[in-house]
Tab-separated table of C-alpha atoms and ligand atoms in Angstrom:
chain	number	residue	atom	x	y	z
A	58	MET	CA	67.604	-33.148	-14.521
A	59	ASP	CA	65.769	-35.083	-11.635
A	60	SER	CA	67.062	-38.600	-12.643
A	61	LEU	CA	69.659	-40.479	-14.607
A	62	ASP	CA	69.694	-44.326	-15.354
A	63	ILE	CA	73.538	-45.704	-15.072
A	64	GLY	CA	73.470	-49.221	-16.135
A	65	GLU	CA	70.481	-50.653	-13.993
A	66	THR	CA	70.841	-48.004	-11.234
A	67	GLU	CA	68.493	-45.009	-11.240
A	68	ILE	CA	70.156	-41.930	-9.655
A	69	SER	CA	67.665	-39.447	-8.514
A	70	VAL	CA	67.247	-36.020	-6.835
A	71	ILE	CA	64.105	-35.450	-4.691
A	72	VAL	CA	63.067	-32.864	-1.986
A	73	ALA	CA	62.011	-34.735	1.125
A	74	ASP	CA	62.309	-35.461	4.673
A	75	ILE	CA	64.709	-38.531	4.649
A	76	THR	CA	63.316	-39.900	7.760
A	77	THR	CA	59.995	-40.700	5.748
A	78	LEU	CA	61.699	-42.794	3.064
A	79	GLU	CA	60.898	-46.529	2.483
A	80	VAL	CA	64.292	-47.664	1.265
A	81	ASP	CA	66.617	-50.573	2.148
A	82	ALA	CA	68.996	-47.750	3.855
A	83	ILE	CA	69.044	-44.111	4.513
A	84	VAL	CA	72.343	-42.578	5.092
A	85	ASN	CA	72.768	-40.271	8.112
A	86	ALA	CA	75.191	-37.150	8.254
A	87	ALA	CA	76.594	-38.101	11.555
A	88	ASN	CA	79.498	-37.045	13.684
A	89	GLN	CA	82.565	-39.182	14.878
A	90	SER	CA	80.911	-40.006	18.179
A	91	LEU	CA	77.886	-41.475	16.391
A	92	LEU	CA	75.959	-40.350	19.489
A	93	GLY	CA	73.320	-38.121	17.542
A	94	GLY	CA	73.171	-34.273	17.275
A	95	GLY	CA	71.190	-31.682	15.251
A	96	GLY	CA	70.061	-31.524	11.700
A	97	VAL	CA	69.311	-34.778	9.800
A	98	ASP	CA	70.966	-36.651	12.686
A	99	GLY	CA	68.734	-35.462	15.326
A	100	ALA	CA	65.536	-36.284	13.083
A	101	ILE	CA	66.736	-39.589	12.402
A	102	HIS	CA	67.325	-40.575	15.988
A	103	ARG	CA	63.966	-38.909	16.965
A	104	ARG	CA	62.195	-41.100	14.281
A	105	ALA	CA	64.126	-44.270	14.842
A	106	GLY	CA	63.526	-44.316	18.681
A	107	PRO	CA	65.971	-45.056	21.463
A	108	LYS	CA	67.156	-48.376	20.401
A	109	LEU	CA	69.188	-46.569	17.640
A	110	LEU	CA	71.249	-44.883	20.011
A	111	GLU	CA	71.829	-48.131	21.942
A	112	GLU	CA	73.152	-49.677	18.872
A	113	CYS	CA	75.311	-46.646	17.844
A	114	ARG	CA	76.937	-46.563	21.435
A	115	ALA	CA	78.131	-49.981	20.865
A	116	LEU	CA	79.914	-48.999	17.558
A	117	GLY	CA	82.493	-46.995	19.443
A	118	GLY	CA	82.495	-43.992	16.963
A	119	CYS	CA	83.567	-43.606	13.368
A	120	PRO	CA	86.523	-41.649	11.746
A	121	THR	CA	85.688	-38.896	9.186
A	122	GLY	CA	85.257	-40.192	5.745
A	123	GLU	CA	83.895	-43.617	6.755
A	124	ALA	CA	80.526	-44.958	7.662
A	125	ARG	CA	78.764	-47.436	10.042
A	126	LEU	CA	75.697	-49.558	9.449
A	127	THR	CA	72.913	-49.994	11.992
A	128	ARG	CA	69.258	-51.141	11.714
A	129	GLY	CA	66.492	-48.574	11.275
A	130	TYR	CA	64.219	-49.452	14.180
A	131	GLU	CA	61.025	-47.356	13.866
A	132	LEU	CA	62.074	-45.686	10.611
A	133	PRO	CA	60.351	-46.766	7.458
A	134	ALA	CA	63.884	-47.526	6.123
A	135	GLY	CA	65.421	-50.771	7.042
A	136	HIS	CA	68.776	-49.697	7.857
A	137	VAL	CA	70.856	-46.548	8.733
A	138	ILE	CA	74.238	-46.127	7.263
A	139	HIS	CA	76.016	-43.259	9.579
A	140	ALA	CA	78.352	-41.567	7.449
A	141	VAL	CA	80.774	-38.983	8.815
A	142	GLY	CA	81.521	-36.043	6.553
A	143	PRO	CA	84.146	-33.364	7.072
A	144	ARG	CA	83.694	-29.899	8.535
A	145	TRP	CA	84.570	-27.185	5.985
A	146	LYS	CA	87.835	-25.557	6.865
A	147	GLY	CA	88.202	-23.447	3.768
A	148	GLY	CA	88.726	-26.249	1.346
A	149	GLY	CA	92.709	-26.909	1.786
A	150	HIS	CA	92.231	-29.690	4.587
A	151	GLY	CA	91.298	-32.481	2.460
A	152	GLU	CA	87.633	-31.778	2.627
A	153	ALA	CA	86.595	-32.736	-1.000
A	154	GLU	CA	88.387	-36.223	-0.685
A	155	LEU	CA	86.848	-36.916	2.650
A	156	LEU	CA	83.318	-36.074	1.413
A	157	ALA	CA	83.693	-38.453	-1.417
A	158	SER	CA	85.047	-41.048	0.843
A	159	ALA	CA	81.986	-40.819	3.165
A	160	TYR	CA	79.693	-41.424	0.105
A	161	LYS	CA	81.851	-44.257	-1.182
A	162	HIS	CA	82.238	-45.853	2.223
A	163	SER	CA	78.425	-45.821	2.613
A	164	LEU	CA	77.943	-47.409	-0.982
A	165	ASP	CA	80.600	-50.057	-0.035
A	166	ILE	CA	78.503	-50.953	2.994
A	167	ALA	CA	75.281	-51.062	1.092
A	168	ARG	CA	76.876	-53.224	-1.489
A	169	ALA	CA	78.397	-55.707	1.001
A	170	GLU	CA	74.879	-56.018	2.815
A	171	GLU	CA	73.009	-56.366	-0.646
A	172	LEU	CA	70.969	-53.325	0.164
A	173	LYS	CA	69.464	-52.144	-3.264
A	174	SER	CA	68.011	-48.687	-2.521
A	175	VAL	CA	69.874	-46.164	-0.738
A	176	ALA	CA	68.945	-42.572	0.141
A	177	PHE	CA	71.596	-39.817	1.001
A	178	PRO	CA	71.159	-36.433	2.587
A	179	ALA	CA	73.493	-33.642	1.426
A	180	ILE	CA	76.119	-34.565	3.930
A	181	SER	CA	78.328	-31.818	5.347
A	182	THR	CA	76.268	-28.966	3.942
A	183	GLY	CA	74.473	-27.889	7.202
A	184	VAL	CA	76.272	-27.438	10.513
A	185	TYR	CA	79.487	-28.594	8.912
A	186	GLY	CA	79.270	-25.557	6.294
A	187	PHE	CA	80.459	-27.334	3.259
A	188	PRO	CA	79.504	-25.108	0.055
A	189	ALA	CA	76.395	-26.728	-1.184
A	190	ASP	CA	77.078	-26.407	-4.882
A	191	HIS	CA	80.672	-28.087	-4.682
A	192	ALA	CA	79.217	-30.771	-2.206
A	193	ALA	CA	76.514	-31.589	-4.636
A	194	GLU	CA	79.233	-32.047	-7.348
A	195	ILE	CA	80.961	-34.344	-5.366
A	196	ALA	CA	77.784	-36.419	-4.021
A	197	ILE	CA	76.508	-36.905	-7.614
A	198	GLY	CA	80.047	-37.598	-9.108
A	199	THR	CA	80.760	-40.226	-6.405
A	200	CYS	CA	77.360	-41.824	-6.728
A	201	ALA	CA	77.486	-41.915	-10.586
A	202	GLY	CA	80.974	-43.023	-10.720
A	203	TYR	CA	80.138	-45.971	-8.326
A	204	ALA	CA	77.049	-46.947	-10.093
A	205	LYS	CA	79.022	-47.141	-13.209
A	206	GLY	CA	81.875	-49.124	-11.662
A	207	HIS	CA	79.417	-51.619	-9.979
A	208	PRO	CA	76.768	-52.324	-12.661
A	209	GLY	CA	73.612	-54.260	-11.442
A	210	ILE	CA	74.380	-53.621	-7.672
A	211	PHE	CA	71.912	-50.977	-6.743
A	212	ASP	CA	68.347	-50.263	-8.108
A	213	LYS	CA	68.190	-46.785	-6.765
A	214	ILE	CA	70.346	-44.148	-5.211
A	215	ILE	CA	68.372	-41.359	-4.181
A	216	LEU	CA	69.928	-37.908	-3.248
A	217	CYS	CA	67.381	-36.594	-0.759
A	218	CYS	CA	67.543	-32.732	-0.377
A	219	PHE	CA	65.765	-30.917	2.138
A	220	SER	CA	65.268	-27.591	0.162
A	221	GLU	CA	64.745	-26.593	-3.296
A	222	GLU	CA	67.760	-24.638	-3.497
A	223	SER	CA	69.896	-27.883	-2.655
A	224	ALA	CA	68.064	-29.861	-5.057
A	225	GLU	CA	68.907	-27.348	-7.792
A	226	HIS	CA	72.635	-27.977	-7.002
A	227	HIS	CA	72.243	-31.637	-7.364
A	228	ARG	CA	70.124	-31.497	-10.572
A	229	ALA	CA	72.743	-29.155	-12.160
A	230	ALA	CA	75.513	-31.878	-11.392
A	231	LEU	CA	73.249	-34.545	-12.490
A	232	ALA	CA	72.888	-32.724	-16.013
A	233	GLU	CA	76.634	-32.270	-16.038
A	234	ILE	CA	77.275	-36.060	-15.660
A	235	ALA	CA	74.550	-36.896	-18.208
A	236	GLY	CA	76.331	-34.324	-20.657
A	237	GLU	CA	79.649	-36.033	-20.028
A	238	MET	CA	77.977	-39.268	-21.008
A	239	GLY	CA	76.519	-38.022	-24.083
A	240	ARG	CA	72.848	-38.272	-22.960
B	477	AR6	N1	65.941	-34.975	5.735
B	477	AR6	C1	66.795	-34.612	4.676
B	477	AR6	N2	67.713	-33.723	4.755
B	477	AR6	C2	67.802	-33.113	5.936
B	477	AR6	C3	66.980	-33.407	7.014
B	477	AR6	C4	65.882	-34.183	6.742
B	477	AR6	N3	65.046	-34.484	7.662
B	477	AR6	N4	67.296	-32.618	8.032
B	477	AR6	C5	68.102	-31.764	7.626
B	477	AR6	N5	68.647	-32.010	6.319
B	477	AR6	P1	73.363	-31.345	8.868
B	477	AR6	P2	76.160	-31.903	8.427
B	477	AR6	C6	69.722	-31.445	5.535
B	477	AR6	O1	73.598	-30.354	9.722
B	477	AR6	O2	76.204	-30.619	7.818
B	477	AR6	C7	74.645	-32.811	13.165
B	477	AR6	O3	74.720	-32.211	14.678
B	477	AR6	C8	70.351	-30.121	5.775
B	477	AR6	O4	69.365	-29.160	5.111
B	477	AR6	O5	72.088	-32.363	9.248
B	477	AR6	O6	76.788	-33.128	7.795
B	477	AR6	C9	75.534	-34.092	13.312
B	477	AR6	O7	75.466	-34.791	14.707
B	477	AR6	C10	71.602	-30.152	5.003
B	477	AR6	O8	71.455	-29.841	3.671
B	477	AR6	O9	74.591	-32.260	8.674
B	477	AR6	C11	76.918	-33.715	13.144
B	477	AR6	O10	77.592	-33.151	14.519
B	477	AR6	C12	72.140	-31.533	5.189
B	477	AR6	O11	70.908	-32.544	5.607
B	477	AR6	C13	76.812	-32.413	12.212
B	477	AR6	O12	75.311	-31.931	12.540
B	477	AR6	C14	73.153	-31.948	6.160
B	477	AR6	O13	73.248	-30.927	7.462
B	477	AR6	C15	76.869	-32.760	10.716
B	477	AR6	O14	76.675	-31.805	10.008
């Protein structure tokens, strides 16, 4: 299942480079320093240009499970929400809760700023080693729960996967939620 409408919010799963998306905000899978890195973080900073790093420096970092907002600069997206997911350490260190918190915090920021379309990468599933299937359940479950709890806030929440395999995990999680909702 590629998309599900919850209230007025469409939750969808796509395979794309998140730096190409024309949305109100893309979410970055950042680290606590907010000073850039590899993976999607590196790609976002490259495309946004040096002013993004300048704005990030002024933020003074971000704890795991939280997020911070900047402008998008040269990106087609208007804003970047820099979320810090957990490193996977076997599952017994609050990783699931911290990952859910990173999604929820990002959506709280988007809601506060009245950003209507938000795209997420699969936070923590690259360098940070979070198992992709478990992370997808948390990503989809948190976004769907948020859309249900805050009707009319978002037009679109996009889970922007970088591989077909990652997308399959997110589609399966979306189908499960749809089933629970009787759709
Ligand atoms: N568009 C969408 N998804 C992407 C892109 C892209 N352009 N590039 C990679 N991905 P990762 P993490 C996917 O490693 O695990 C950085 O160094 C990728 O395939 O970017 O949260 C930060 O600075 C994977 O599915 O982030 C941190 O230090 C997902 O994005 C650390 O890595 C996340 O992979 C964060 O690690």
